[in-house]
Coordinates of C-alpha atoms and ligand atoms in Angstrom, one line a residue:
M10 CA -26.3 -15.5 6.6
A11 CA -27.4 -15.8 10.2
T12 CA -26.5 -18.9 12.1
A13 CA -29.4 -21.2 13.2
E14 CA -31.8 -19.4 10.9
L15 CA -33.4 -22.7 10.1
A16 CA -32.9 -24.2 13.5
G17 CA -35.1 -27.2 14.1
K18 CA -36.2 -27.5 10.5
H19 CA -35.9 -30.9 8.9
V20 CA -35.5 -31.0 5.1
V21 CA -35.6 -34.1 2.9
L22 CA -33.3 -33.1 0.0
G23 CA -34.2 -35.2 -3.0
M24 CA -31.5 -35.2 -5.8
T25 CA -32.3 -36.3 -9.3
G26 CA -29.9 -36.7 -12.3
G27 CA -28.2 -33.6 -13.6
I28 CA -24.8 -31.9 -13.6
A29 CA -26.2 -29.4 -11.1
C30 CA -25.8 -32.1 -8.5
Y31 CA -22.5 -30.4 -7.7
K32 CA -24.4 -27.4 -6.4
I33 CA -26.2 -29.6 -3.8
A34 CA -23.0 -30.2 -1.9
E35 CA -22.8 -26.5 -1.2
L36 CA -26.6 -26.2 -0.6
T37 CA -26.3 -29.0 2.0
R38 CA -23.5 -27.2 3.8
L39 CA -25.5 -23.9 3.8
L40 CA -28.6 -25.7 5.2
T41 CA -26.8 -27.5 7.9
K42 CA -24.8 -24.4 8.9
A43 CA -28.1 -22.6 9.3
G44 CA -29.4 -25.2 11.8
A45 CA -31.5 -27.5 9.5
S46 CA -31.1 -31.2 9.5
V47 CA -30.9 -32.6 6.0
Q48 CA -31.8 -36.1 4.9
V49 CA -30.5 -36.7 1.4
V50 CA -32.4 -39.1 -0.9
M51 CA -30.9 -39.7 -4.4
T52 CA -32.2 -41.3 -7.5
D53 CA -29.9 -43.7 -9.4
A54 CA -29.3 -41.0 -12.0
A55 CA -28.1 -38.6 -9.3
T56 CA -25.5 -41.0 -8.0
Q57 CA -23.9 -40.9 -11.5
F58 CA -23.1 -37.2 -10.9
I59 CA -22.0 -37.1 -7.2
T60 CA -21.6 -40.0 -4.7
P61 CA -23.8 -40.8 -1.8
V62 CA -20.6 -40.9 0.3
T63 CA -20.0 -37.2 -0.4
M64 CA -23.6 -36.3 0.5
Q65 CA -23.4 -38.4 3.6
A66 CA -20.3 -36.6 4.8
L67 CA -21.8 -33.2 4.2
S68 CA -25.3 -33.9 5.7
G69 CA -24.0 -36.1 8.5
R70 CA -26.7 -38.7 7.9
P71 CA -26.9 -41.9 5.8
V72 CA -28.1 -41.3 2.3
Y73 CA -31.0 -43.3 0.9
T74 CA -31.2 -44.4 -2.7
S75 CA -33.5 -47.4 -2.8
Q76 CA -37.0 -48.1 -1.5
W77 CA -35.7 -51.6 -0.6
D78 CA -33.1 -50.1 1.8
A79 CA -33.5 -52.2 5.0
R80 CA -31.8 -49.6 7.3
V81 CA -35.0 -47.7 8.0
P82 CA -36.4 -49.3 11.2
N83 CA -39.8 -50.5 9.9
N84 CA -38.5 -51.0 6.4
M85 CA -40.8 -48.4 5.0
A86 CA -38.4 -45.8 3.8
H87 CA -40.9 -44.1 1.6
I88 CA -43.2 -43.3 4.6
D89 CA -40.7 -42.9 7.4
L90 CA -38.3 -40.5 5.7
S91 CA -41.0 -37.9 4.9
R92 CA -42.9 -38.1 8.2
E93 CA -40.4 -36.0 10.2
A94 CA -39.8 -33.5 7.3
D95 CA -40.9 -29.9 7.3
A96 CA -40.4 -29.9 3.5
I97 CA -39.1 -32.0 0.6
V98 CA -36.8 -30.1 -1.7
I99 CA -36.1 -31.7 -5.1
A100 CA -32.8 -30.2 -6.3
P101 CA -31.8 -30.5 -9.0
A102 CA -35.2 -31.5 -10.4
S103 CA -34.7 -33.1 -13.8
T104 CA -37.2 -32.9 -16.7
D105 CA -38.0 -36.6 -16.2
F106 CA -38.7 -36.1 -12.4
L107 CA -41.0 -33.1 -13.0
A108 CA -43.0 -35.4 -15.3
K109 CA -43.1 -38.1 -12.7
L110 CA -44.3 -35.7 -10.0
V111 CA -47.1 -34.4 -12.2
H112 CA -48.4 -37.9 -12.8
G113 CA -47.9 -39.2 -9.2
M114 CA -45.6 -41.9 -10.3
A115 CA -44.0 -44.0 -7.6
D116 CA -41.4 -46.3 -9.1
D117 CA -38.4 -45.4 -7.0
L118 CA -37.8 -44.2 -3.4
L119 CA -37.8 -40.5 -4.1
S120 CA -40.9 -40.4 -6.3
T121 CA -42.7 -42.6 -3.8
L122 CA -41.7 -40.3 -0.9
C123 CA -43.1 -37.4 -2.8
V124 CA -46.5 -39.1 -3.4
A125 CA -46.6 -40.3 0.2
R126 CA -45.6 -36.9 1.8
D127 CA -47.7 -34.8 4.2
C128 CA -45.4 -31.7 4.0
P129 CA -44.8 -29.0 1.4
L130 CA -42.8 -29.8 -1.8
L131 CA -40.2 -27.4 -3.3
V132 CA -38.9 -28.1 -6.7
V133 CA -35.6 -26.6 -8.1
P134 CA -35.5 -27.4 -11.9
A135 CA -32.2 -27.8 -13.7
M136 CA -32.1 -28.6 -17.4
N137 CA -31.1 -27.6 -20.9
R138 CA -32.9 -24.6 -22.3
Q139 CA -34.8 -26.6 -25.0
M140 CA -35.9 -29.1 -22.4
W141 CA -37.1 -26.3 -20.2
Q142 CA -39.0 -24.6 -23.0
N143 CA -40.5 -27.8 -24.3
P144 CA -44.3 -27.4 -24.0
A145 CA -44.5 -30.7 -22.1
T146 CA -42.2 -29.3 -19.4
Q147 CA -44.0 -26.0 -19.3
R148 CA -47.3 -27.9 -18.9
N149 CA -45.8 -30.0 -16.1
V150 CA -44.4 -26.9 -14.3
A151 CA -47.8 -25.2 -14.5
Q152 CA -49.5 -28.4 -13.2
L153 CA -47.0 -28.7 -10.3
R154 CA -47.8 -25.1 -9.3
A155 CA -51.5 -25.8 -9.5
D156 CA -50.9 -28.8 -7.3
G157 CA -49.4 -26.5 -4.6
A158 CA -45.6 -27.1 -5.2
E159 CA -43.2 -24.2 -5.0
V160 CA -41.1 -24.0 -8.1
L161 CA -37.8 -22.1 -7.4
G162 CA -36.1 -20.7 -10.5
P163 CA -34.7 -21.7 -12.9
D164 CA -32.0 -19.3 -13.6
S165 CA -30.8 -18.1 -17.0
G166 CA -27.3 -18.2 -18.4
P167 CA -24.6 -20.4 -19.8
Q168 CA -25.4 -24.1 -19.5
A169 CA -23.2 -27.2 -19.1
C170 CA -24.1 -28.2 -22.6
G171 CA -22.6 -25.0 -24.0
E172 CA -25.9 -23.4 -24.8
I173 CA -27.2 -20.2 -23.2
G174 CA -30.7 -19.7 -21.9
D175 CA -33.3 -20.5 -19.2
G176 CA -33.1 -23.8 -17.3
R177 CA -29.9 -23.6 -15.2
M178 CA -30.4 -24.4 -11.6
L179 CA -30.3 -21.5 -9.1
E180 CA -27.0 -21.2 -7.5
A181 CA -26.7 -22.9 -4.1
A182 CA -26.8 -19.6 -2.2
A183 CA -30.0 -18.5 -4.1
T184 CA -31.6 -21.9 -3.5
Y185 CA -30.8 -21.5 0.2
E186 CA -32.3 -18.0 0.3
A187 CA -35.5 -19.3 -1.4
I188 CA -35.8 -22.1 1.1
A189 CA -35.2 -19.8 4.1
S190 CA -37.8 -17.4 2.6
F191 CA -40.3 -20.2 2.3
F192 CA -39.9 -21.1 6.0
S193 CA -40.3 -17.4 7.2
P194 CA -43.7 -16.4 8.6
K195 CA -45.3 -14.0 6.1
I196 CA -46.0 -11.2 8.5
L197 CA -45.5 -8.6 5.8
S198 CA -47.4 -10.3 3.1
G199 CA -48.9 -7.8 0.7
R200 CA -46.9 -4.9 2.1
R201 CA -44.4 -2.8 0.1
V202 CA -41.3 -1.8 1.9
L203 CA -38.9 1.0 0.8
L204 CA -35.5 1.2 2.5
T205 CA -32.3 3.2 2.2
A206 CA -29.0 1.6 3.2
G207 CA -25.2 2.3 3.2
P208 CA -23.3 5.6 3.1
T209 CA -23.7 8.3 0.6
F210 CA -20.7 9.7 -1.3
E211 CA -20.5 13.5 -1.8
P212 CA -18.0 14.4 -4.5
L213 CA -15.3 17.1 -4.1
D214 CA -14.1 16.6 -7.6
P215 CA -14.4 13.7 -10.1
V216 CA -12.0 11.4 -8.1
R217 CA -12.4 12.5 -4.5
G218 CA -15.3 12.8 -2.1
I219 CA -16.7 12.6 1.4
T220 CA -18.3 9.5 2.7
N221 CA -18.6 7.6 6.0
R222 CA -18.0 4.1 7.4
S223 CA -21.5 2.7 7.0
S224 CA -21.1 -0.8 5.4
G225 CA -24.8 -1.2 4.5
K226 CA -25.0 -4.5 6.4
M227 CA -27.9 -3.6 8.7
G228 CA -30.0 -2.1 5.8
F229 CA -29.3 -5.1 3.6
A230 CA -30.2 -7.5 6.4
L231 CA -33.5 -5.6 7.0
A232 CA -34.3 -5.8 3.2
R233 CA -33.7 -9.5 3.3
A234 CA -35.8 -10.1 6.4
A235 CA -38.6 -8.0 4.9
Q236 CA -38.5 -10.0 1.7
Q237 CA -38.6 -13.2 3.6
A238 CA -41.5 -11.9 5.6
G239 CA -43.4 -11.7 2.3
A240 CA -43.0 -8.0 1.5
D241 CA -42.3 -6.5 -1.9
V242 CA -39.0 -4.8 -1.2
H243 CA -37.3 -1.8 -2.9
L244 CA -33.8 -1.1 -1.6
I245 CA -32.0 2.2 -2.4
A246 CA -28.4 1.7 -1.7
G247 CA -25.4 4.1 -1.5
P248 CA -22.0 2.7 -2.5
V249 CA -21.5 -0.6 -0.7
A250 CA -19.8 -3.9 -1.5
L251 CA -22.7 -6.2 -0.7
E252 CA -24.8 -8.6 -2.8
T253 CA -28.4 -7.8 -3.4
P254 CA -30.6 -10.0 -1.2
W255 CA -32.6 -12.6 -3.1
G256 CA -35.9 -11.3 -4.4
V257 CA -35.2 -7.6 -3.5
F258 CA -35.4 -4.8 -6.1
R259 CA -32.2 -2.7 -5.7
E260 CA -31.4 0.8 -7.0
D261 CA -27.9 2.2 -6.6
V262 CA -27.2 5.9 -5.9
Q263 CA -24.2 7.9 -4.9
T264 CA -25.2 11.2 -3.3
A265 CA -27.7 12.2 -0.7
Q266 CA -29.6 14.2 -3.3
Q267 CA -29.8 11.2 -5.6
M268 CA -31.0 9.0 -2.7
H269 CA -33.6 11.7 -1.8
D270 CA -34.8 11.8 -5.4
A271 CA -35.0 8.0 -5.7
V272 CA -36.9 7.8 -2.4
M273 CA -39.4 10.5 -3.5
R274 CA -40.0 8.8 -6.8
A275 CA -40.8 5.5 -5.0
V276 CA -42.4 6.5 -1.8
A277 CA -46.0 6.8 -3.0
D278 CA -46.1 3.0 -3.5
A279 CA -44.7 2.2 0.0
D280 CA -46.5 1.1 3.1
I281 CA -43.3 1.2 5.2
F282 CA -40.2 3.3 4.8
I283 CA -37.1 2.4 6.7
G284 CA -34.2 5.0 6.6
V285 CA -31.2 3.0 7.5
A286 CA -28.7 4.9 5.3
A287 CA -26.0 7.0 7.0
V288 CA -26.8 10.0 4.8
A289 CA -24.2 12.8 4.6
D290 CA -25.6 15.9 6.2
W291 CA -23.6 18.3 4.0
R292 CA -22.2 18.3 0.5
V293 CA -19.7 20.6 -1.2
D294 CA -21.3 23.5 -3.0
H295 CA -20.3 23.3 -6.7
A296 CA -17.9 20.3 -6.6
S297 CA -15.1 20.8 -9.1
E298 CA -15.7 19.5 -12.6
H299 CA -12.0 18.7 -13.0
K300 CA -9.6 17.0 -10.6
L301 CA -8.2 19.5 -8.1
K302 CA -4.5 19.9 -8.7
K303 CA -1.8 20.9 -6.3
T304 CA -0.9 24.5 -7.0
A305 CA 2.6 25.8 -7.3
G306 CA 2.4 27.8 -4.1
N307 CA 0.8 24.8 -2.3
A308 CA -2.3 26.8 -1.5
L309 CA -4.8 24.4 0.2
P310 CA -8.2 24.0 -1.3
S311 CA -11.2 25.3 0.6
F312 CA -14.8 24.2 0.3
T313 CA -18.2 25.7 1.0
F314 CA -20.7 23.2 2.3
V315 CA -24.5 23.2 1.8
E316 CA -27.0 21.1 3.7
N317 CA -28.4 18.0 2.1
P318 CA -32.2 17.3 2.2
D319 CA -33.3 15.2 5.2
I320 CA -34.8 12.2 3.5
L321 CA -36.5 10.7 6.5
A322 CA -38.0 14.0 7.6
S323 CA -39.2 14.7 4.0
V324 CA -41.0 11.3 4.0
A325 CA -42.6 11.8 7.4
K326 CA -43.9 15.2 6.2
L327 CA -45.8 13.8 3.2
P328 CA -49.6 14.2 3.4
H329 CA -50.0 10.4 3.5
P330 CA -46.7 9.1 4.7
P331 CA -45.9 5.4 4.9
F332 CA -45.1 4.0 8.4
A333 CA -41.7 5.7 8.7
V334 CA -38.9 4.2 10.7
G335 CA -35.6 6.0 11.4
F336 CA -32.2 4.8 12.6
A337 CA -29.7 6.7 14.8
A338 CA -26.1 6.2 15.4
E339 CA -24.9 8.3 18.3
S340 CA -21.5 8.5 19.9
G341 CA -23.1 9.0 23.4
N342 CA -26.2 9.7 25.4
L343 CA -28.4 7.7 23.1
E344 CA -31.4 7.7 25.5
V345 CA -31.7 11.4 25.2
H346 CA -30.6 11.9 21.5
G347 CA -32.7 9.0 20.3
E348 CA -36.1 10.2 21.5
E349 CA -35.2 13.8 20.7
K350 CA -34.3 12.7 17.1
R351 CA -37.6 10.7 16.8
V352 CA -39.6 13.7 17.7
R353 CA -37.6 16.1 15.5
K354 CA -38.0 13.8 12.5
N355 CA -41.7 13.2 13.4
V356 CA -41.5 9.4 13.0
P357 CA -43.5 6.8 15.1
L358 CA -40.4 4.6 15.5
L359 CA -36.7 5.3 15.7
I360 CA -34.1 2.6 16.2
G361 CA -31.1 3.7 18.1
N362 CA -27.8 1.8 17.7
L363 CA -26.1 1.3 21.1
G364 CA -22.5 2.1 20.9
P365 CA -20.7 4.1 18.2
L366 CA -18.9 1.0 16.8
T367 CA -21.8 -0.6 14.8
F368 CA -20.5 0.5 11.4
G369 CA -19.1 -2.6 9.6
R370 CA -19.7 -5.0 12.5
D371 CA -21.7 -8.2 12.1
D372 CA -23.7 -7.7 15.3
N373 CA -25.6 -4.9 16.9
E374 CA -27.7 -3.9 19.9
V375 CA -30.5 -1.4 19.6
I376 CA -33.2 0.5 21.5
L377 CA -36.6 1.2 20.0
F378 CA -37.8 4.7 20.7
E379 CA -41.5 5.4 20.3
A380 CA -44.1 7.8 21.8
D381 CA -44.9 5.6 24.8
G382 CA -41.3 4.7 25.8
A383 CA -38.1 2.9 24.9
T384 CA -37.5 -0.8 24.6
K385 CA -34.1 -2.5 24.3
L386 CA -33.5 -5.6 22.1
P387 CA -30.7 -8.0 23.0
R388 CA -27.4 -7.9 21.2
A389 CA -27.6 -10.3 18.2
D390 CA -26.0 -10.7 14.7
K391 CA -27.5 -8.2 12.3
Q392 CA -29.6 -10.8 10.4
T393 CA -31.2 -12.1 13.6
L394 CA -31.8 -8.5 14.8
A395 CA -33.2 -7.6 11.4
R396 CA -35.8 -10.4 11.7
A397 CA -36.7 -9.2 15.2
L398 CA -37.0 -5.6 14.0
I399 CA -39.2 -6.6 11.1
A400 CA -41.5 -8.4 13.6
E401 CA -41.5 -5.3 15.8
I402 CA -42.4 -3.1 12.8
A403 CA -45.1 -5.5 11.6
K404 CA -46.8 -5.3 15.0
R405 CA -46.9 -1.5 14.9
L406 CA -48.5 -1.1 11.5
P407 CA -51.7 0.9 11.8
D408 CA -53.8 -2.0 10.4
A409 CA -51.6 -4.8 11.7
S410 CA -54.6 -6.9 12.9
L411 CA -55.8 -7.2 9.3
I412 CA -52.7 -9.1 8.3
L413 CA -51.3 -10.7 11.4
Ligands
CTP502 N1 -31.4 10.8 7.5 C1 -32.0 11.1 6.3 N2 -31.5 12.1 5.6 C2 -30.5 12.9 6.1 C3 -29.9 12.6 7.3 C4 -30.4 11.5 8.0 O1 -32.9 10.4 5.8 N3 -30.0 13.9 5.3 C5 -32.0 9.7 8.3 C6 -31.1 8.5 8.5 O2 -31.3 7.5 7.4 C7 -31.6 7.9 9.8 C8 -32.0 9.2 10.6 O3 -32.3 10.2 9.6 O4 -32.7 7.1 9.7 C9 -31.1 9.7 11.5 O5 -29.8 9.9 10.9 P1 -28.6 10.6 11.7 O6 -27.5 10.8 10.8 O7 -28.4 9.9 13.0 O8 -29.3 12.0 12.1 P2 -29.1 13.4 11.7 O9 -30.5 14.0 11.4 O10 -28.1 13.5 10.6 O11 -28.6 14.1 13.0 P3 -27.1 14.3 13.6 O12 -26.2 13.9 12.5 O13 -27.1 15.6 14.0 O14 -27.1 13.3 14.8

């Protein structure tokens, strides 16, 4: 996660009763680390699960639990606390609290704050699966959506009561992702983005192969930024040890040929293709079906290589290609190789990594190559850079003015 991603945002975090209250400790930490200020408001029931002292320590602000709390300067906590908020997030949102929201009830501080708010409302339900499936709850959720609230989750899986099913609260990290996504400008709304990321792995035999040091971080950061910008994102990943960004559809492949085939199956639906993967240029012709063994005379194995398909160039060659973006990692002379590569691959935009050491690092510095010149973007962590690159790509879409 990037630092200061939610810089300047003020979130009222409303906690209601439920065992998922423990997740809010972590959520508060994630939000504050990302630059948001967090004002925690708890119902009485929430204080049965986690103490206001814990939440105050994590948020760095006094926690409010009562509408009669005299600490708010004009003694109108229900008005004052929501006025500076960019959003109220109810997490966990209990069955009871959903019902109260739907009916506009205002019999405690948190419910009164929600009725008196002039900012968006995000609701993160957490309850037993039967309570979630109950027709009354489903009616309430539908009504909340119709009233303009964002309902995040719930998740499915084992529950505190021992049952398994829908109703668990999203994990803290997923809740954070959904909130960050909510705050991102939707500059790619309605667009479909296809990306490749990570290395490829070309087998020599069933246990050995040729790969490279790409970590996939830049491609995954771009997938996340595109999702947050409102795009429908399909990520085709080589072997990497990274979690799928929230809301992104991921397909795993091993070899360049598999990556090529997966891209070709999906590309007709894409408005934008971003080739971030470090695709192996060559593979071994006829990889051994069995593990290669040391021979008695210690004869060394030898391999014949054949060229892999160039995925980016194949996409750019299609009769109706999406807006295609390439990446280039060079070990020197980027200014020359970057533009030459863009022309050779026939793409409108190629992003050149400055310096050969980008693989695996958390930050990066790039130059954008396009027909009318090159532009350098400042060094930044990969997630910040990904957001900047998504904004640059959005600006260059042929019909950008229709959406922006
Ligand atoms: N690329 C691809 N398929 C390949 C090779 C590269 O789609 N078989 C894409 C990469 O995803 C990247 C761009 O092409 O977007 C440039 O990759 P790079 O490895 O820098 O270029 P190559 O064409 O392999 O050129 P070279 O290795 O000679 O620098």
